[in-house]
Coordinates of C-alpha atoms in Angstrom, one line a residue:
M1 CA -10.5 -38.9 50.4
S2 CA -11.3 -35.8 48.3
S3 CA -13.3 -32.8 49.4
S4 CA -16.1 -33.7 47.1
E5 CA -16.3 -37.2 48.5
K6 CA -16.5 -35.9 52.0
R7 CA -19.2 -33.5 51.2
S8 CA -21.2 -36.3 49.5
N9 CA -20.7 -38.6 52.5
S10 CA -22.2 -36.0 54.9
L11 CA -24.8 -34.2 52.8
P12 CA -26.3 -34.6 49.3
I13 CA -24.7 -32.2 46.8
V14 CA -26.6 -30.3 44.1
D15 CA -25.2 -32.4 41.3
D16 CA -27.2 -35.3 42.7
F17 CA -30.3 -33.4 41.7
D18 CA -29.5 -32.7 38.1
T19 CA -31.3 -35.7 36.7
S20 CA -33.8 -36.0 33.9
E21 CA -36.5 -36.1 36.6
D22 CA -35.3 -32.8 38.0
R23 CA -35.1 -31.2 34.6
K24 CA -38.7 -32.3 33.9
L25 CA -39.8 -30.9 37.2
L26 CA -38.1 -27.6 36.5
R27 CA -39.8 -27.4 33.1
K28 CA -43.1 -27.9 34.8
V29 CA -42.4 -25.1 37.2
D30 CA -41.0 -22.8 34.5
L31 CA -43.7 -23.4 31.9
R32 CA -46.8 -24.5 33.7
Y33 CA -48.8 -21.4 32.5
V34 CA -47.5 -21.7 28.9
L35 CA -48.4 -25.4 28.9
K36 CA -51.8 -24.8 30.4
L37 CA -52.5 -22.0 27.9
K38 CA -51.5 -24.3 25.0
E39 CA -53.7 -27.0 26.4
Y40 CA -56.6 -24.5 26.7
I41 CA -56.1 -23.2 23.1
A42 CA -56.2 -26.8 21.8
N43 CA -59.1 -27.7 24.0
P44 CA -61.2 -24.7 25.2
Q45 CA -63.3 -27.0 27.4
S46 CA -60.2 -27.7 29.6
S47 CA -59.7 -25.6 32.7
L48 CA -57.4 -22.6 32.7
P49 CA -56.1 -21.9 36.2
L50 CA -56.9 -18.3 37.3
Q51 CA -54.3 -18.0 40.1
S52 CA -50.7 -17.3 39.3
L53 CA -47.5 -16.7 41.2
L54 CA -44.5 -15.3 39.3
P55 CA -46.6 -13.5 36.6
I56 CA -48.6 -11.4 39.0
F57 CA -45.6 -10.7 41.3
T58 CA -43.6 -9.6 38.2
L59 CA -46.5 -7.4 37.1
L60 CA -46.7 -5.8 40.5
Y61 CA -43.0 -5.0 40.4
L62 CA -43.3 -3.5 36.9
L63 CA -46.1 -1.2 38.1
S64 CA -44.0 -0.3 41.1
F65 CA -41.1 0.7 38.9
L66 CA -43.4 2.6 36.5
D67 CA -45.1 4.5 39.3
R68 CA -41.9 5.5 41.0
T69 CA -40.1 6.7 37.8
N70 CA -42.9 8.3 35.8
I71 CA -42.3 11.6 37.5
G72 CA -39.3 12.0 35.2
N73 CA -41.7 11.9 32.2
A74 CA -44.1 14.2 34.0
K75 CA -41.3 16.8 34.5
L76 CA -40.9 17.1 30.8
D77 CA -44.6 17.8 30.3
G78 CA -44.6 20.8 32.7
L79 CA -44.8 19.4 36.3
V80 CA -42.1 21.7 37.6
T81 CA -43.4 24.8 35.8
D82 CA -47.1 24.4 36.7
L83 CA -46.4 23.7 40.4
K84 CA -43.7 26.5 40.5
I85 CA -41.2 24.0 41.9
S86 CA -37.5 25.0 42.0
G87 CA -34.9 22.7 40.6
P88 CA -33.5 21.7 44.0
S89 CA -37.0 21.1 45.3
Y90 CA -37.8 18.8 42.4
N91 CA -34.7 16.7 43.4
T92 CA -35.9 16.7 47.0
S93 CA -39.3 15.3 45.9
L94 CA -37.4 12.4 44.2
A95 CA -35.3 11.8 47.3
L96 CA -38.3 11.8 49.7
F97 CA -39.6 8.6 48.1
F98 CA -36.4 6.7 49.0
V99 CA -36.2 8.3 52.4
S100 CA -39.6 7.1 53.4
Y101 CA -38.8 3.6 52.0
V102 CA -35.7 3.3 54.1
I103 CA -37.5 4.7 57.3
F104 CA -40.3 2.2 57.0
E105 CA -37.8 -0.7 57.0
V106 CA -37.3 -0.3 60.8
P107 CA -40.8 -0.3 62.3
A108 CA -42.1 -2.8 59.8
N109 CA -39.8 -5.4 61.3
Y110 CA -41.8 -5.2 64.5
V111 CA -45.3 -5.3 63.1
Q112 CA -44.7 -8.2 60.8
I113 CA -45.7 -10.8 63.4
I114 CA -49.2 -9.3 63.7
L115 CA -49.7 -9.1 60.0
K116 CA -48.7 -12.8 59.4
R117 CA -52.2 -13.9 60.3
F118 CA -53.8 -12.2 57.3
N119 CA -54.2 -13.9 53.9
P120 CA -51.9 -12.6 51.2
Q121 CA -54.7 -13.0 48.7
F122 CA -56.3 -10.0 50.5
W123 CA -53.4 -8.0 51.7
L124 CA -51.2 -7.8 48.5
P125 CA -54.1 -6.6 46.2
S126 CA -55.4 -4.3 48.9
L127 CA -52.0 -2.6 49.5
T128 CA -51.4 -2.4 45.7
L129 CA -54.8 -0.7 45.4
V130 CA -53.7 1.9 48.1
W131 CA -50.4 2.6 46.3
G132 CA -52.3 3.0 43.0
I133 CA -54.7 5.5 44.6
V134 CA -51.7 7.4 46.0
S135 CA -50.1 7.4 42.5
I136 CA -53.3 8.9 41.1
C137 CA -53.1 11.6 43.7
Q138 CA -49.8 12.7 42.3
G139 CA -51.8 14.0 39.4
L140 CA -54.1 16.0 41.7
V141 CA -51.5 18.0 43.6
T142 CA -51.5 21.8 43.2
N143 CA -48.4 22.9 45.0
Q144 CA -44.9 21.8 46.1
A145 CA -46.0 20.7 49.6
G146 CA -48.6 18.4 48.1
L147 CA -46.0 16.8 45.9
F148 CA -43.7 16.3 48.8
G149 CA -46.4 14.6 50.9
I150 CA -47.5 12.4 48.1
R151 CA -44.0 11.2 47.3
I152 CA -43.5 10.3 51.0
L153 CA -46.8 8.3 50.9
L154 CA -45.9 6.6 47.7
G155 CA -42.6 5.4 49.1
A156 CA -44.4 4.1 52.2
T157 CA -47.1 2.2 50.3
V158 CA -44.7 0.7 47.8
Y159 CA -42.6 -0.4 50.8
L160 CA -45.6 -1.9 52.7
T161 CA -46.7 -3.8 49.6
A162 CA -43.2 -5.3 49.5
R163 CA -43.3 -6.1 53.2
R164 CA -46.6 -8.0 52.9
L165 CA -45.0 -10.1 50.1
R166 CA -42.2 -11.0 52.5
T167 CA -44.8 -11.8 55.2
F168 CA -46.6 -14.1 52.8
L169 CA -43.4 -15.9 52.0
A170 CA -42.1 -16.0 55.6
V171 CA -45.0 -18.1 57.0
T172 CA -45.3 -20.7 54.2
P173 CA -45.3 -24.2 55.6
F174 CA -44.0 -25.5 52.2
I175 CA -40.5 -24.0 52.9
R176 CA -41.0 -24.1 56.8
I177 CA -39.5 -20.7 57.7
D178 CA -41.0 -19.2 60.9
L179 CA -39.0 -16.1 61.4
P180 CA -39.0 -12.7 59.7
S181 CA -36.2 -13.7 57.3
I182 CA -37.6 -12.5 54.0
I183 CA -35.6 -9.7 52.4
A184 CA -36.6 -6.1 51.9
G185 CA -38.2 -4.9 48.7
L186 CA -40.5 -6.3 46.1
F187 CA -37.7 -7.3 43.7
P188 CA -35.7 -9.3 46.2
G189 CA -39.0 -10.6 47.6
V190 CA -39.7 -12.2 44.3
I191 CA -36.1 -13.5 44.2
F192 CA -37.1 -15.3 47.4
V193 CA -40.0 -16.9 45.6
F194 CA -37.5 -18.2 43.0
S195 CA -35.4 -19.6 45.9
M196 CA -38.4 -21.7 47.0
Y197 CA -38.2 -23.6 43.7
Y198 CA -34.7 -23.3 42.3
C199 CA -31.2 -24.0 43.4
R200 CA -28.8 -21.0 43.4
R201 CA -27.2 -21.9 40.1
E202 CA -30.6 -22.1 38.4
R203 CA -31.9 -18.7 39.5
S204 CA -29.7 -16.2 37.7
W205 CA -31.3 -16.3 34.3
R206 CA -34.8 -16.4 35.8
V207 CA -33.9 -13.3 37.8
A208 CA -32.7 -11.7 34.6
I209 CA -36.0 -12.3 32.8
F210 CA -37.8 -10.7 35.7
F211 CA -35.5 -7.7 35.9
G212 CA -35.4 -7.3 32.2
G213 CA -39.1 -6.8 32.4
A214 CA -38.5 -3.8 34.6
A215 CA -36.2 -2.3 31.9
L216 CA -39.0 -2.9 29.4
A217 CA -41.4 -1.1 31.8
G218 CA -39.1 1.9 31.4
A219 CA -39.6 1.7 27.6
F220 CA -43.3 1.2 28.1
G221 CA -43.4 4.3 30.3
G222 CA -41.9 6.4 27.5
I223 CA -44.5 5.3 25.0
L224 CA -47.3 5.9 27.6
A225 CA -45.9 9.3 28.5
Y226 CA -45.8 10.3 24.8
S227 CA -49.4 9.1 24.2
I228 CA -50.9 10.5 27.4
G229 CA -49.1 13.8 27.0
K230 CA -51.3 14.5 24.0
M231 CA -54.3 14.7 26.4
D232 CA -53.0 18.0 27.6
G233 CA -56.0 20.3 28.3
I234 CA -58.6 17.5 28.3
G235 CA -60.9 17.9 31.3
G236 CA -59.0 21.1 32.3
R237 CA -55.9 19.0 33.3
R238 CA -52.3 19.2 32.0
G239 CA -50.6 16.3 30.3
W240 CA -48.3 15.6 33.2
Q241 CA -51.4 15.2 35.5
W242 CA -52.9 12.6 33.1
I243 CA -49.6 10.7 33.2
F244 CA -50.0 10.2 36.9
I245 CA -53.7 9.6 36.8
L246 CA -54.0 7.1 34.0
E247 CA -50.9 5.1 35.0
G248 CA -52.3 5.1 38.6
V249 CA -55.6 3.9 37.3
L250 CA -53.8 1.1 35.5
T251 CA -52.3 0.0 38.8
V252 CA -55.7 0.2 40.5
A253 CA -57.3 -1.9 37.7
I254 CA -54.5 -4.5 38.0
S255 CA -54.9 -4.6 41.8
L256 CA -58.6 -5.3 41.5
G257 CA -57.9 -8.2 39.2
A258 CA -55.1 -9.4 41.5
Y259 CA -57.7 -10.3 44.2
F260 CA -58.5 -13.3 41.9
V261 CA -55.0 -14.0 40.7
V262 CA -52.7 -13.7 43.7
P263 CA -52.4 -17.1 45.3
T264 CA -52.7 -18.0 48.9
W265 CA -50.0 -20.1 50.7
P266 CA -47.6 -21.9 48.3
H267 CA -48.0 -25.3 50.0
K268 CA -51.5 -25.4 48.6
A269 CA -50.4 -25.1 45.0
K270 CA -52.2 -27.8 43.1
F271 CA -49.9 -28.0 40.1
L272 CA -47.3 -29.9 42.1
T273 CA -47.8 -33.4 43.4
E274 CA -46.7 -34.4 46.9
S275 CA -43.7 -36.3 45.6
E276 CA -42.7 -33.2 43.5
R277 CA -42.9 -31.0 46.5
E278 CA -40.7 -33.4 48.5
R279 CA -38.2 -33.4 45.6
L280 CA -38.1 -29.6 45.4
L281 CA -37.4 -29.4 49.2
A282 CA -34.7 -32.1 49.0
R283 CA -33.0 -30.1 46.2
L284 CA -33.0 -26.9 48.2
Q285 CA -31.6 -28.7 51.3
A286 CA -28.7 -29.9 49.3
D287 CA -28.0 -26.4 48.0
S288 CA -28.7 -24.1 50.9
D289 CA -30.7 -23.7 54.2
A290 CA -34.1 -23.3 52.5
G291 CA -35.5 -26.4 54.0
K292 CA -34.3 -25.8 57.5
Q293 CA -36.3 -24.4 60.4
E294 CA -34.0 -21.9 62.2
Q295 CA -34.7 -20.2 65.5
F296 CA -33.9 -16.5 65.8
K297 CA -30.7 -15.8 67.7
W298 CA -28.8 -12.5 68.1
F299 CA -25.6 -14.4 67.3
F300 CA -26.7 -14.7 63.7
V301 CA -27.4 -11.0 63.6
R302 CA -23.9 -10.2 64.8
Q303 CA -22.6 -12.6 62.1
A304 CA -24.1 -10.4 59.4
F305 CA -22.8 -7.2 60.9
T306 CA -19.3 -8.5 61.3
D307 CA -19.0 -10.3 57.9
H308 CA -16.8 -8.2 55.5
L309 CA -18.5 -9.9 52.5
V310 CA -21.9 -8.7 53.6
W311 CA -20.6 -5.1 53.8
A312 CA -18.9 -5.5 50.4
Y313 CA -22.2 -6.6 48.8
A314 CA -24.0 -3.6 50.4
L315 CA -21.4 -1.2 49.0
L316 CA -21.6 -2.9 45.6
F317 CA -25.4 -2.3 45.5
H318 CA -24.9 1.2 46.8
G319 CA -22.7 2.0 43.8
F320 CA -25.1 0.5 41.2
A321 CA -28.2 2.0 42.9
F322 CA -26.8 5.5 42.5
V323 CA -26.5 5.1 38.7
L324 CA -29.7 3.0 38.3
Y325 CA -32.1 5.5 39.8
S326 CA -30.3 8.7 38.6
L327 CA -30.4 7.4 35.1
S328 CA -34.0 6.0 35.2
L329 CA -35.4 9.1 36.7
F330 CA -33.4 11.6 34.7
L331 CA -33.2 9.8 31.3
P332 CA -36.0 11.9 29.7
T333 CA -34.3 15.1 30.9
I334 CA -30.9 13.9 29.8
I335 CA -32.1 13.1 26.3
A336 CA -34.1 16.4 26.0
G337 CA -31.0 18.2 27.1
L338 CA -29.2 16.9 24.0
G339 CA -31.5 19.2 21.9
F340 CA -34.5 16.9 21.2
A341 CA -38.0 18.2 21.6
T342 CA -40.0 17.1 24.6
W343 CA -42.3 14.7 22.7
K344 CA -39.4 13.2 20.9
A345 CA -37.4 12.8 24.1
Q346 CA -40.3 10.8 25.6
L347 CA -40.2 8.3 22.7
M348 CA -36.4 8.2 22.7
T349 CA -36.3 6.6 26.1
V350 CA -37.7 3.5 24.5
P351 CA -34.6 2.2 22.6
P352 CA -32.1 2.5 25.5
N353 CA -34.5 0.6 27.9
T354 CA -35.2 -2.0 25.2
L355 CA -31.4 -2.5 24.6
A356 CA -31.0 -2.8 28.4
A357 CA -33.5 -5.6 28.6
L358 CA -31.8 -7.5 25.7
S359 CA -28.4 -6.9 27.3
I360 CA -29.6 -8.4 30.6
W361 CA -31.0 -11.5 29.0
T362 CA -27.9 -12.1 26.8
T363 CA -25.3 -11.4 29.5
V364 CA -27.0 -13.5 32.1
W365 CA -27.4 -16.4 29.7
L366 CA -23.6 -16.2 29.2
S367 CA -23.1 -15.9 33.0
A368 CA -25.3 -18.9 33.7
N369 CA -23.5 -21.1 31.2
S370 CA -20.1 -20.1 32.4
K371 CA -21.2 -20.3 36.0
I372 CA -19.5 -17.1 37.0
R373 CA -20.9 -13.6 37.6
A374 CA -18.2 -11.2 38.9
P375 CA -16.4 -10.6 35.5
F376 CA -19.8 -9.8 33.9
I377 CA -20.7 -7.4 36.7
I378 CA -17.3 -5.7 36.2
S379 CA -17.7 -5.7 32.4
S380 CA -21.2 -4.2 32.7
A381 CA -19.8 -1.3 34.8
V382 CA -17.1 -0.8 32.3
V383 CA -19.7 -0.6 29.4
A384 CA -21.6 2.0 31.5
I385 CA -18.5 4.0 32.1
I386 CA -17.8 4.1 28.4
G387 CA -21.3 5.3 27.8
Y388 CA -20.8 8.2 30.3
I389 CA -17.5 9.1 28.8
I390 CA -19.1 9.4 25.4
L391 CA -21.8 11.6 26.9
I392 CA -19.2 13.8 28.4
A393 CA -16.5 13.9 25.6
T394 CA -18.5 14.1 22.4
K395 CA -20.5 17.1 21.0
T396 CA -22.9 15.7 18.5
P397 CA -26.4 14.6 19.8
G398 CA -26.4 11.3 17.9
T399 CA -23.1 10.2 19.4
Q400 CA -24.2 11.3 22.8
Y401 CA -27.5 9.4 22.4
F402 CA -25.4 6.3 21.6
G403 CA -23.6 6.9 24.9
V404 CA -27.0 6.8 26.6
H405 CA -27.6 3.3 25.2
L406 CA -24.3 2.0 26.5
A407 CA -24.9 3.5 30.0
A408 CA -28.4 2.0 30.2
A409 CA -27.3 -1.4 29.0
G410 CA -24.4 -1.5 31.5
I411 CA -26.3 -0.2 34.5
Y412 CA -29.3 -2.4 34.1
T413 CA -27.2 -5.5 33.4
G414 CA -25.0 -5.0 36.4
N415 CA -28.0 -4.6 38.7
A416 CA -29.6 -7.8 37.4
L417 CA -26.4 -9.7 38.2
L418 CA -25.3 -8.3 41.6
L419 CA -28.1 -9.5 43.9
S420 CA -26.3 -11.6 46.6
E421 CA -26.8 -15.4 46.5
N422 CA -23.9 -15.9 48.8
V423 CA -25.3 -15.5 52.3
S424 CA -26.6 -18.6 54.1
G425 CA -28.3 -18.9 57.4
Q426 CA -31.9 -17.5 57.5
T427 CA -31.4 -14.8 60.1
K428 CA -28.1 -13.8 58.8
R429 CA -29.5 -13.5 55.2
A430 CA -32.4 -11.5 56.4
V431 CA -30.1 -8.9 58.1
A432 CA -27.6 -9.0 55.3
V433 CA -30.1 -8.2 52.6
A434 CA -31.8 -5.6 54.7
M435 CA -28.3 -3.9 55.0
Q436 CA -27.9 -4.3 51.2
I437 CA -31.2 -2.7 50.4
T438 CA -30.9 0.1 53.0
I439 CA -27.3 1.1 52.1
G440 CA -28.2 0.7 48.4
D441 CA -31.1 3.1 48.7
V442 CA -28.8 5.6 50.3
G443 CA -27.0 5.5 47.0
A444 CA -30.3 6.1 45.2
I445 CA -30.9 9.2 47.4
A446 CA -27.5 10.5 46.6
G447 CA -28.1 9.9 42.9
V448 CA -31.3 11.8 42.6
L449 CA -29.8 14.7 44.5
I450 CA -26.7 15.0 42.4
Y451 CA -28.5 15.7 39.1
R452 CA -29.4 19.3 40.2
P453 CA -30.1 22.2 37.9
N454 CA -26.9 24.0 39.0
F455 CA -25.0 20.9 37.7
A456 CA -26.8 20.8 34.4
S457 CA -24.2 22.7 32.4
H458 CA -22.5 20.8 29.6
H459 CA -25.3 18.2 29.5
Y460 CA -24.8 17.3 33.2
R461 CA -21.1 16.9 32.9
K462 CA -20.3 17.0 36.6
P463 CA -23.1 14.4 37.6
H464 CA -21.9 12.1 34.9
I465 CA -18.4 12.3 36.2
I466 CA -19.7 11.5 39.7
A467 CA -21.6 8.5 38.2
I468 CA -18.4 7.2 36.7
G469 CA -16.8 7.5 40.2
Y470 CA -19.6 5.4 41.7
L471 CA -19.2 2.8 38.9
L472 CA -15.5 2.6 39.7
F473 CA -16.4 2.2 43.3
A474 CA -18.7 -0.7 42.3
I475 CA -16.0 -2.3 40.3
T476 CA -13.7 -2.2 43.3
A477 CA -16.4 -3.8 45.5
A478 CA -17.1 -6.5 42.9
S479 CA -13.3 -7.2 42.5
Y480 CA -12.9 -7.5 46.3
L481 CA -15.8 -10.0 46.5
W482 CA -14.5 -12.0 43.6
V483 CA -11.0 -12.3 45.1
Q484 CA -12.1 -13.0 48.6
M485 CA -14.7 -15.6 47.7
H486 CA -12.4 -17.4 45.4
R487 CA -9.7 -17.5 48.1
E488 CA -12.2 -18.8 50.7
N489 CA -13.4 -21.5 48.3
K490 CA -9.9 -22.7 47.7
R491 CA -9.1 -22.6 51.5
R492 CA -12.1 -24.8 52.3
N493 CA -11.3 -27.2 49.5
R494 CA -7.7 -27.5 50.9
W495 CA -9.0 -28.1 54.4
L496 CA -11.1 -31.0 53.3
D497 CA -8.5 -32.4 51.1
E498 CA -6.0 -32.4 54.0
G499 CA -8.4 -34.6 56.0
N500 CA -9.7 -31.9 58.4
E501 CA -13.0 -33.6 59.0
E502 CA -13.4 -31.7 62.2
A503 CA -13.6 -28.5 60.2
V504 CA -17.0 -29.6 58.8
V505 CA -19.6 -27.7 60.8
L506 CA -22.8 -29.6 61.3
D507 CA -25.9 -28.9 63.2
A508 CA -28.0 -31.6 64.9
E509 CA -29.9 -32.4 61.7
D510 CA -26.8 -32.7 59.5
K511 CA -27.7 -29.6 57.4
F512 CA -25.8 -26.5 56.4
A513 CA -24.7 -24.4 59.3
G514 CA -24.8 -21.3 57.2
D515 CA -22.2 -19.9 54.9
R516 CA -19.5 -20.7 57.5
D517 CA -20.0 -24.4 56.9
V518 CA -16.8 -25.5 55.0
R519 CA -19.0 -27.5 52.6
Y520 CA -20.6 -24.2 51.5
R521 CA -19.2 -22.8 48.2
Y522 CA -19.6 -19.1 47.2
Q523 CA -21.0 -18.5 43.8
L524 CA -18.5 -16.3 42.0

């Protein structure tokens, strides 16, 4: 009996759920807002549902990314000069955001149970409102101490908003998870929303669309910074202050509208019928542990800390986080350093970010169709390395600006592809992704501290070389994961083909016993 036959005898496999019925259901989940909007345009008397799920979460992430990186645009418009901040102190202000984000990971794990009782329809917009107000306050600071304090608060409020999203997802009866297993950060939190509807193989290009929107937010930020910078002197305020204030006001306005748009518990979603919900849950059970109710045990925590693949994923994210945040926060400064005027440098951040979004969508489409990710992650890192080499080795601004495009495309694309889909077992996955985010954000802290003024000579030559080193480190981690997962998949196939039925690890309900179940296959 073949390994595929044994798996089908004990548990439904994902291919059983690739029917015309499933494709129709996925189209409904993907396009329900588009279809409803087309229906409303054709018949304005029809109802247009106000609540939304993925659009509003995507928008919250874009605002989060915009509010955490617009300080790079503000720097060009005189932030450092007006507040009399030294170069190293500016780098410290950037690092403090990530420090507070990482610190808040620990206590939030303990207060989550209390906060489960609140309705996400209230908490998510309320905390977004608070973070928008804190973002506005960045434009009101008058000294270095004020900037430091506001950056710490911004990291805390962005984190808490992410945590409330995880709380919202953790208690949904639709997916029946009753432990704090939702992963850290708004971006991976939304990935978990995808996991409530899609199998692992169906999520990659949807993740790409979401993350590509963040790249476009970088482009949008450049246009906003250029336009708002022209308000310099209005109301007695400098252009950099208006950047923080108006973009923060945008966040506040969106948060007020979010009270009417953020949905309550997913099991109350009216666009799915009862049979469709059952079908979705059955598809997820065949693919992972999403439909399983798992009790917390310290054994699963130890599994995460002793799994070499979990550590490899964390180190992979560490390498890419270094270059992602150093580039996104210093892109305006890097471009201005090539000899372009401040106003022009703001606008010149738009093309690299736009190319990055297009690169993400194209590459992940190829990855989804070939059903493999590791070679594309490695290739993305190579493209970014070539971009940095061009920045270092060439002398003309036009050629160096081309290198910026390659670096941006490679870095954003690699980050869109690397999020782990290869940890199963709810407690283990919660710990694993918390490790991934925490260790990754340490890379972000290192990245923003490396691009210091004393390293600015030769267009940041030394930091660019260090960035290349981090990308080579990421390539090593990705290659290790690729080889080890491929070897483990082959070993499990061989065990089943040799008739080792006792190797199949089942729990009492005949569901996946995590990623150590020999029927589980790693996505390469």
